[in-house]
PDB file of C-alpha atoms in Angstrom:
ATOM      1  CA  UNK K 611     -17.962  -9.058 -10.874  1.00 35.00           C
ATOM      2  CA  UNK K 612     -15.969  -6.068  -9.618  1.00 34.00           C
ATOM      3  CA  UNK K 613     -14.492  -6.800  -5.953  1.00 42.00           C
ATOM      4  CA  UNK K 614     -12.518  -5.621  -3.501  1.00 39.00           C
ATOM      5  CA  UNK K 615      -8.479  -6.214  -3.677  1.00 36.00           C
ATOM      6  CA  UNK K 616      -8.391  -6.963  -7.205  1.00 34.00           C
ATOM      7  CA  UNK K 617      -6.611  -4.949  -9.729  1.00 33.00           C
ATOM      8  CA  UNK K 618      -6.439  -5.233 -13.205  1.00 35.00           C
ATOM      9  CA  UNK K 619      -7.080  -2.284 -16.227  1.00 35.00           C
ATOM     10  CA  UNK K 620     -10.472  -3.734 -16.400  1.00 53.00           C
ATOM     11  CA  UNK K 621     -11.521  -4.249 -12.929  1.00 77.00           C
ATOM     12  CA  UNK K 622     -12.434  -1.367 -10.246  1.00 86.00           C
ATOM     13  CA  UNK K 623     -10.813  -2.095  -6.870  1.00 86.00           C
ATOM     14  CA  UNK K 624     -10.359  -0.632  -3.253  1.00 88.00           C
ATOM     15  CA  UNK K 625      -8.285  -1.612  -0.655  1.00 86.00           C
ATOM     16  CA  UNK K 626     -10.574   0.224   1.892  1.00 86.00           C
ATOM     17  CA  UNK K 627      -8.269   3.716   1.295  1.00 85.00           C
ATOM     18  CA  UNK K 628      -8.186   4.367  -2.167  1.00 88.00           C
ATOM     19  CA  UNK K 629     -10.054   3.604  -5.033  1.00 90.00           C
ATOM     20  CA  UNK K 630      -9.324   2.747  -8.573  1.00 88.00           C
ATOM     21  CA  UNK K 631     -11.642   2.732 -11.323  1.00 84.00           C
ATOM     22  CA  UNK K 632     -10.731   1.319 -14.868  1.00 80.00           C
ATOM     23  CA  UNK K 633      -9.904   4.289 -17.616  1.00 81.00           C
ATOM     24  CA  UNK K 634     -13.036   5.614 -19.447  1.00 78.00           C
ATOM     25  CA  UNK K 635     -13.925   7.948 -22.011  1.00 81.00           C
ATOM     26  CA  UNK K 636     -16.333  10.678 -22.023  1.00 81.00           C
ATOM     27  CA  UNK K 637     -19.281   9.226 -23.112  1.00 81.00           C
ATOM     28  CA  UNK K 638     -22.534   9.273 -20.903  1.00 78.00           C
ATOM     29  CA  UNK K 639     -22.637   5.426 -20.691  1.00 80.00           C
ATOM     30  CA  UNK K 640     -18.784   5.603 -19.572  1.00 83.00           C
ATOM     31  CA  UNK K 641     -19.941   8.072 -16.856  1.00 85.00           C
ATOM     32  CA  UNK K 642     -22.487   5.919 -15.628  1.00 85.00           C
ATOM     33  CA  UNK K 643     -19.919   3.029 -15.759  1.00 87.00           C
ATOM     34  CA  UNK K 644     -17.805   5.104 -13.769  1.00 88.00           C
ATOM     35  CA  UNK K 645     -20.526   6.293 -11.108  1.00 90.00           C
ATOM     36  CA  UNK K 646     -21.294   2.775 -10.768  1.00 90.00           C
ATOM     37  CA  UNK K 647     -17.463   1.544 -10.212  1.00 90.00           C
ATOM     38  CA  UNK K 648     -17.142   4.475  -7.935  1.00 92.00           C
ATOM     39  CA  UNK K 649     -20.958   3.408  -5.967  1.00 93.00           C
ATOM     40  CA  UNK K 650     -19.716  -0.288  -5.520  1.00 93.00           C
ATOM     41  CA  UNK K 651     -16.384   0.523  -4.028  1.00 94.00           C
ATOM     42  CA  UNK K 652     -17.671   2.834  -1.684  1.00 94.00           C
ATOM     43  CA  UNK K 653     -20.215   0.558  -0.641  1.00 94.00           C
ATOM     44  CA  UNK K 654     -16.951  -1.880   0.069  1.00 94.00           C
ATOM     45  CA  UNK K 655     -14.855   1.274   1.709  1.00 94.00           C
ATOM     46  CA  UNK K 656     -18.262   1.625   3.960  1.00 94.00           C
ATOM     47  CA  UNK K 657     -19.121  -2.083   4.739  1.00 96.00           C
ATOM     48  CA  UNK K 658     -16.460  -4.555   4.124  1.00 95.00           C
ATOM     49  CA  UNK K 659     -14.070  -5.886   7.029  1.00 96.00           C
ATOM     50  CA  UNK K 660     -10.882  -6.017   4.503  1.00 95.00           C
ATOM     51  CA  UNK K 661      -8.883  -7.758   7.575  1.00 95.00           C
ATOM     52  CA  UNK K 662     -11.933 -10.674   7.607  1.00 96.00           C
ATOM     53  CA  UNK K 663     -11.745 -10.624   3.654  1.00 96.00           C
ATOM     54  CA  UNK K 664      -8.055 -11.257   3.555  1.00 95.00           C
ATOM     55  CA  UNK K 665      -7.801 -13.762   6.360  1.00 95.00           C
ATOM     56  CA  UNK K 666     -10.432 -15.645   4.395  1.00 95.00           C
ATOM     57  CA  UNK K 667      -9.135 -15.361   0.886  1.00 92.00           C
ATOM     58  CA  UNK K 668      -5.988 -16.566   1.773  1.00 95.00           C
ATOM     59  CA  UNK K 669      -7.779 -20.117   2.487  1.00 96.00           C
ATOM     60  CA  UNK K 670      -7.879 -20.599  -1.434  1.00 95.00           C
ATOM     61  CA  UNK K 671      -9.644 -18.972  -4.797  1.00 95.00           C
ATOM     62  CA  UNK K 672     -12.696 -20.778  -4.186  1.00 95.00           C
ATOM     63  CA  UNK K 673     -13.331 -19.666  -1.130  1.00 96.00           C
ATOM     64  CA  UNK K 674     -12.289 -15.705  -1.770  1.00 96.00           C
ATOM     65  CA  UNK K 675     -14.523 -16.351  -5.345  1.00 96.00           C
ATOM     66  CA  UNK K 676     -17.509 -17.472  -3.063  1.00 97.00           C
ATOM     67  CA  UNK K 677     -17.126 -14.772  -0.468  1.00 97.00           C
ATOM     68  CA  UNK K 678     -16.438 -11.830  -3.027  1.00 96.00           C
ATOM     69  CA  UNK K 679     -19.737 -12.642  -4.437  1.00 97.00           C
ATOM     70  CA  UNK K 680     -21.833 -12.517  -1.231  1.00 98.00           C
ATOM     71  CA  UNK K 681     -19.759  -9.673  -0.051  1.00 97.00           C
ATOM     72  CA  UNK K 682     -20.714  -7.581  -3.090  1.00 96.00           C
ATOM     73  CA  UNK K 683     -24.577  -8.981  -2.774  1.00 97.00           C
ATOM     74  CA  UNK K 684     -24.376  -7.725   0.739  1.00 97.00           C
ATOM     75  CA  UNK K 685     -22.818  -3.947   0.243  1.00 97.00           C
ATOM     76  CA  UNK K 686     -24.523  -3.520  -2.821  1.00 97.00           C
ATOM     77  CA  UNK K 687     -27.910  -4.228  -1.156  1.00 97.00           C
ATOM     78  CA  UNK K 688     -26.919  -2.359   1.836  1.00 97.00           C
ATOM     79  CA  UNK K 689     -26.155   0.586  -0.087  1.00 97.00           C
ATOM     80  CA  UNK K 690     -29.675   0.142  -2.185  1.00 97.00           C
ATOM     81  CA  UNK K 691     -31.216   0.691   0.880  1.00 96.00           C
ATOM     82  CA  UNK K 692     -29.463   3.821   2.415  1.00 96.00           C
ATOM     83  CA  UNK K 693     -29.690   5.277  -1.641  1.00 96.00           C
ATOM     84  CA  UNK K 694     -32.240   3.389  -3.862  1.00 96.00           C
ATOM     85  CA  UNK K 695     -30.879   5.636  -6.836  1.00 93.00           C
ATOM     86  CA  UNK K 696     -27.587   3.800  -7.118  1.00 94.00           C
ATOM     87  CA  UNK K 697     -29.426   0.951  -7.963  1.00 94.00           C
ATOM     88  CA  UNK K 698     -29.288   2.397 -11.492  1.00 91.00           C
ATOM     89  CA  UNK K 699     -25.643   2.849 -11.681  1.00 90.00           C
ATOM     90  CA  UNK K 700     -24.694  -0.826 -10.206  1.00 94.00           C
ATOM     91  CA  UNK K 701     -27.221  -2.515 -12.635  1.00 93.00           C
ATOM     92  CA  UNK K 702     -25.484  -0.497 -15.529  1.00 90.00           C
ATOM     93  CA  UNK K 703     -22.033  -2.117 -14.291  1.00 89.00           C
ATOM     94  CA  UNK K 704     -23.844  -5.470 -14.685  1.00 92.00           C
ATOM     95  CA  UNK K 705     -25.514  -4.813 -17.945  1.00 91.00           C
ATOM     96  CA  UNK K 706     -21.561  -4.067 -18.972  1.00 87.00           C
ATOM     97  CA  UNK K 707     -20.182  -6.875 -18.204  1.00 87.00           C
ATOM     98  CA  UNK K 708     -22.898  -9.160 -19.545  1.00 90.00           C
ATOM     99  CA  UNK K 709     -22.581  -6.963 -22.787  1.00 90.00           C
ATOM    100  CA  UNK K 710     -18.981  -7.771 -23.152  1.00 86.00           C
ATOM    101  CA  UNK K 711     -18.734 -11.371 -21.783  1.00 87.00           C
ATOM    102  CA  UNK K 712     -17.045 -11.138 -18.118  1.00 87.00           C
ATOM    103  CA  UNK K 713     -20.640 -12.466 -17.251  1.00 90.00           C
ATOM    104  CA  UNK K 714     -21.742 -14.956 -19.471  1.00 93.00           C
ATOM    105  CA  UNK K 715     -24.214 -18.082 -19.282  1.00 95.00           C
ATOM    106  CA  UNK K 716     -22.790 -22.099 -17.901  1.00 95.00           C
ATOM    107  CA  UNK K 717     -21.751 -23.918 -20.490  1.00 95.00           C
ATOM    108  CA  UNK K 718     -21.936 -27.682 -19.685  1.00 94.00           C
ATOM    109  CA  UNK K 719     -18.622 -28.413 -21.008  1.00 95.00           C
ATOM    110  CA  UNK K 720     -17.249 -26.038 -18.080  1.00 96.00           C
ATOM    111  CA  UNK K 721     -15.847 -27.586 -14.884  1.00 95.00           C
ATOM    112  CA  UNK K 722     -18.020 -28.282 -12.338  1.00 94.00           C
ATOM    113  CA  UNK K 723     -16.510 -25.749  -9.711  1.00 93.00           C
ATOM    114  CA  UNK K 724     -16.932 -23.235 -12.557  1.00 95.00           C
ATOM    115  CA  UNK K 725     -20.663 -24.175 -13.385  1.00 96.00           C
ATOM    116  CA  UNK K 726     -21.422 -24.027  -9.756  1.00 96.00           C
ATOM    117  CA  UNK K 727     -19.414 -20.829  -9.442  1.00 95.00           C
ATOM    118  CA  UNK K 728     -21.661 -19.079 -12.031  1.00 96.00           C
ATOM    119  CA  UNK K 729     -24.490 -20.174 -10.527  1.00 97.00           C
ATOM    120  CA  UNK K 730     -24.137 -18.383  -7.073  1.00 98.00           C
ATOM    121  CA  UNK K 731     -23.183 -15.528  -9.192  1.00 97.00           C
ATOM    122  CA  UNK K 732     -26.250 -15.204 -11.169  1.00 97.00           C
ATOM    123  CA  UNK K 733     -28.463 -16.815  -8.578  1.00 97.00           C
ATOM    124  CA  UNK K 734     -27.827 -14.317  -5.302  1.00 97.00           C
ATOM    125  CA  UNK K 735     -27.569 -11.166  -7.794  1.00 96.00           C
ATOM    126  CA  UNK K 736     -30.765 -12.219  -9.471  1.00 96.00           C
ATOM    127  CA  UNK K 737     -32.417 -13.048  -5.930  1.00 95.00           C
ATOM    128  CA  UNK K 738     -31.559 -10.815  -3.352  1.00 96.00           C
ATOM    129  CA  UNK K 739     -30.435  -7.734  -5.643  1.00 95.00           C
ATOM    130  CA  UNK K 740     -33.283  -8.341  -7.669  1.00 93.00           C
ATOM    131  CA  UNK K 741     -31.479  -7.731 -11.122  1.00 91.00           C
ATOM    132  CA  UNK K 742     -34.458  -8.582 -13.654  1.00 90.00           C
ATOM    133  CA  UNK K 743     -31.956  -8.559 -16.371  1.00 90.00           C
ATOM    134  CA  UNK K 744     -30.312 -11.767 -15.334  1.00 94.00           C
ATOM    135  CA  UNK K 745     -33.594 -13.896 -15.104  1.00 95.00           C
ATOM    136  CA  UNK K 746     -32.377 -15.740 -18.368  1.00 96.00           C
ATOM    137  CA  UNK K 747     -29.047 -16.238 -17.437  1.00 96.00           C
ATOM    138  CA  UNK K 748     -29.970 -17.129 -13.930  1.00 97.00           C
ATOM    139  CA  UNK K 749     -32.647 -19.578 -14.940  1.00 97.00           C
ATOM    140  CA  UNK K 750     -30.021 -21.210 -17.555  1.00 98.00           C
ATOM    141  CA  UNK K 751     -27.257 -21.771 -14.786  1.00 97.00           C
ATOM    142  CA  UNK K 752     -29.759 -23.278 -12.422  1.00 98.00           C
ATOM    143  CA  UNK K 753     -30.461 -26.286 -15.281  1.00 98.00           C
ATOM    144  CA  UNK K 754     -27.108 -26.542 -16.301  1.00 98.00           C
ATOM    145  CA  UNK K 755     -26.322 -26.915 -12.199  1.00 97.00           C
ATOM    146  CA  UNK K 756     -28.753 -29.564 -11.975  1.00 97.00           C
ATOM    147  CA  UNK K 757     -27.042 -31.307 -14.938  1.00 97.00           C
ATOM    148  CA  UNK K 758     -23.717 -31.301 -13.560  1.00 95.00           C
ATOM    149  CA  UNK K 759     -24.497 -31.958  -9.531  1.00 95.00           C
ATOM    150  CA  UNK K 760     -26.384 -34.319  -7.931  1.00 95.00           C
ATOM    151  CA  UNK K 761     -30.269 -33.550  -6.713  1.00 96.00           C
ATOM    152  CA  UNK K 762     -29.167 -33.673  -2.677  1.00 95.00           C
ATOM    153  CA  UNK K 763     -26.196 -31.561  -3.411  1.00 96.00           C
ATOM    154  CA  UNK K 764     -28.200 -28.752  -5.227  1.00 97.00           C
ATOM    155  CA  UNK K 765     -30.714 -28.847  -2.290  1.00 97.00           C
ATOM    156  CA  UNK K 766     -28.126 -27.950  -0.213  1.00 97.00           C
ATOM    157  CA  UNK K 767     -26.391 -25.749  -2.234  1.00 98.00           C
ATOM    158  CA  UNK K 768     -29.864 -23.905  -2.481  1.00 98.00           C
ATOM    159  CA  UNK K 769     -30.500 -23.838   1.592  1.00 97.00           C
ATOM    160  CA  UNK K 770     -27.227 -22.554   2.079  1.00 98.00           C
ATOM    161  CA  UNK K 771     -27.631 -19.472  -0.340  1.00 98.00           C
ATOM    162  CA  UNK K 772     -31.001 -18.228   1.771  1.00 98.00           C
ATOM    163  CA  UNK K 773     -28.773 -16.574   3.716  1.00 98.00           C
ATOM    164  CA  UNK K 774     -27.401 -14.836   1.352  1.00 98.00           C
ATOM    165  CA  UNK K 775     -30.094 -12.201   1.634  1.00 96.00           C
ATOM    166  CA  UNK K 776     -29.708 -12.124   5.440  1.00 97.00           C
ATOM    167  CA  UNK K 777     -25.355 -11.419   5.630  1.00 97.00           C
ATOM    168  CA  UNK K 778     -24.994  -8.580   7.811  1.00 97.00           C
ATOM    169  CA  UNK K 779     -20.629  -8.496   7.589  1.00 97.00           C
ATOM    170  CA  UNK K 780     -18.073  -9.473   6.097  1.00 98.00           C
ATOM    171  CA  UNK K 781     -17.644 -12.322   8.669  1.00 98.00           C
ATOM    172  CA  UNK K 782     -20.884 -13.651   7.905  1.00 98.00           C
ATOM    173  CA  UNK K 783     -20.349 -13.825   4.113  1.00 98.00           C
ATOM    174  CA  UNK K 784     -16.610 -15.451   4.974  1.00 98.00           C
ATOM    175  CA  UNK K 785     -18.256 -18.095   6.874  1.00 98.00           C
ATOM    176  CA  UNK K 786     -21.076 -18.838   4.234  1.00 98.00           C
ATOM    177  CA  UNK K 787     -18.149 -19.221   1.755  1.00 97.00           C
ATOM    178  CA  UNK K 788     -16.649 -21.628   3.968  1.00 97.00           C
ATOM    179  CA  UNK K 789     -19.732 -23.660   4.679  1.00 97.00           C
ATOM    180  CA  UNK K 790     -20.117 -24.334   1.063  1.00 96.00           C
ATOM    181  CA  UNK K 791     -16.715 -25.061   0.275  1.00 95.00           C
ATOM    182  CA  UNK K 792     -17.398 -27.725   3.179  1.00 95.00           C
ATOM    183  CA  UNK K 793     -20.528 -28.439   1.329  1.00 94.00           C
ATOM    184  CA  UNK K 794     -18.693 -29.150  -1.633  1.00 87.00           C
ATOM    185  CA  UNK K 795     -15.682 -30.900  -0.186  1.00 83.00           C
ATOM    186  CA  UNK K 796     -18.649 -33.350   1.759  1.00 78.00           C
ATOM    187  CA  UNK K 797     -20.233 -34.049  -2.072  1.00 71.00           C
ATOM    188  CA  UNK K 798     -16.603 -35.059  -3.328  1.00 65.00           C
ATOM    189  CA  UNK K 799     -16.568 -38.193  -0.124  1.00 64.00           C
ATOM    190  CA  UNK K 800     -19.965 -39.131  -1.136  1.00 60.00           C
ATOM    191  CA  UNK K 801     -20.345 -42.865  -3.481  1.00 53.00           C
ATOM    192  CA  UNK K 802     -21.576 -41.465  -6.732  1.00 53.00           C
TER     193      UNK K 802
END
């Protein structure tokens, strides 16, 4: 997903001042790409803490991975709500990078941090961003999840990303990120 911080030709960033979209063309889908770069950094330049964000990225890429995604769930819904039109716009991000693989399906030859790692992805986009378009892909990452982590583990996993809907800052989504890190540090001590 696009996040906050990162910066790369491909990626739209912000650090809460200025904002940089990737170079498009002049094509109406490239100007809805745009819009929707431009709607999902705002949205971080009007609800994310970047001083909470950095203090809890530094702790490691899983947590900052796990945080960016319910950070972008959270100002992306919050920003639904205030303008339901940009809906269209952040979907059309989405429906980008599915098109040309940034998002793409579990594979259960992937590492486990990675299969869970898609999972919350396509799991809190698909649930509390309601993005019917990633129903297949969602539903896929869920089996391949239950392939590749225990039953009691995915239960958790699953409790835990309730709240997901429910974040209301930045500090909230940091400390969901670190509860499942926890989570998933408590599944490593467990006997197999």
């Amino acid at each position: 997903g696009v996040c906050a911080g990162r910066s790369s030709a491909r990626a739209a960033s912000t650090d809460g001042t200025t904002i940089r979209i990737p170079e498009i063309d002049d094509s109406p889908v490239a100007k809805t790409l745009a819009w929707g770069y431009l709607t999902h950094e705002a949205a971080h330049v009007r609800h994310t803490d970047f001083d909470a964000f950095d203090a809890t990225g530094r702790q490691g890429p899983l947590v900052k991975y796990l945080l960016n995604v319910f950070e972008d769930v959270r100002i992306e819904a919050a920003t639904i709500r205030t303008y339901p039109g940009t809906a269209t716009t952040l979907w059309a991000v989405e429906a980008f990078l599915i098109r040309e693989g940034h998002t793409r399906p579990a594979l259960e030859t992937d590492r486990p941090v990675q299969v869970m790692a898609g999972f919350v992805y396509t799991h809190c986009r698909r649930r509390v961003l309601h993005w019917d378009g990633l129903d297949a892909m969602a539903r896929h990452n869920e089996q391949v999840l239950r392939k590749t982590f225990p039953p009691t583990f995915v239960h958790r996993l699953l409790g835990l990303l309730t709240e997901v809907s429910g974040l209301d800052s930045t500090r909230a989504a940091a400390d969901l990120a670190q509860r499942i890190v926890a989570l998933i540090g408590d599944a490593a001590q467990e006997p197999p």
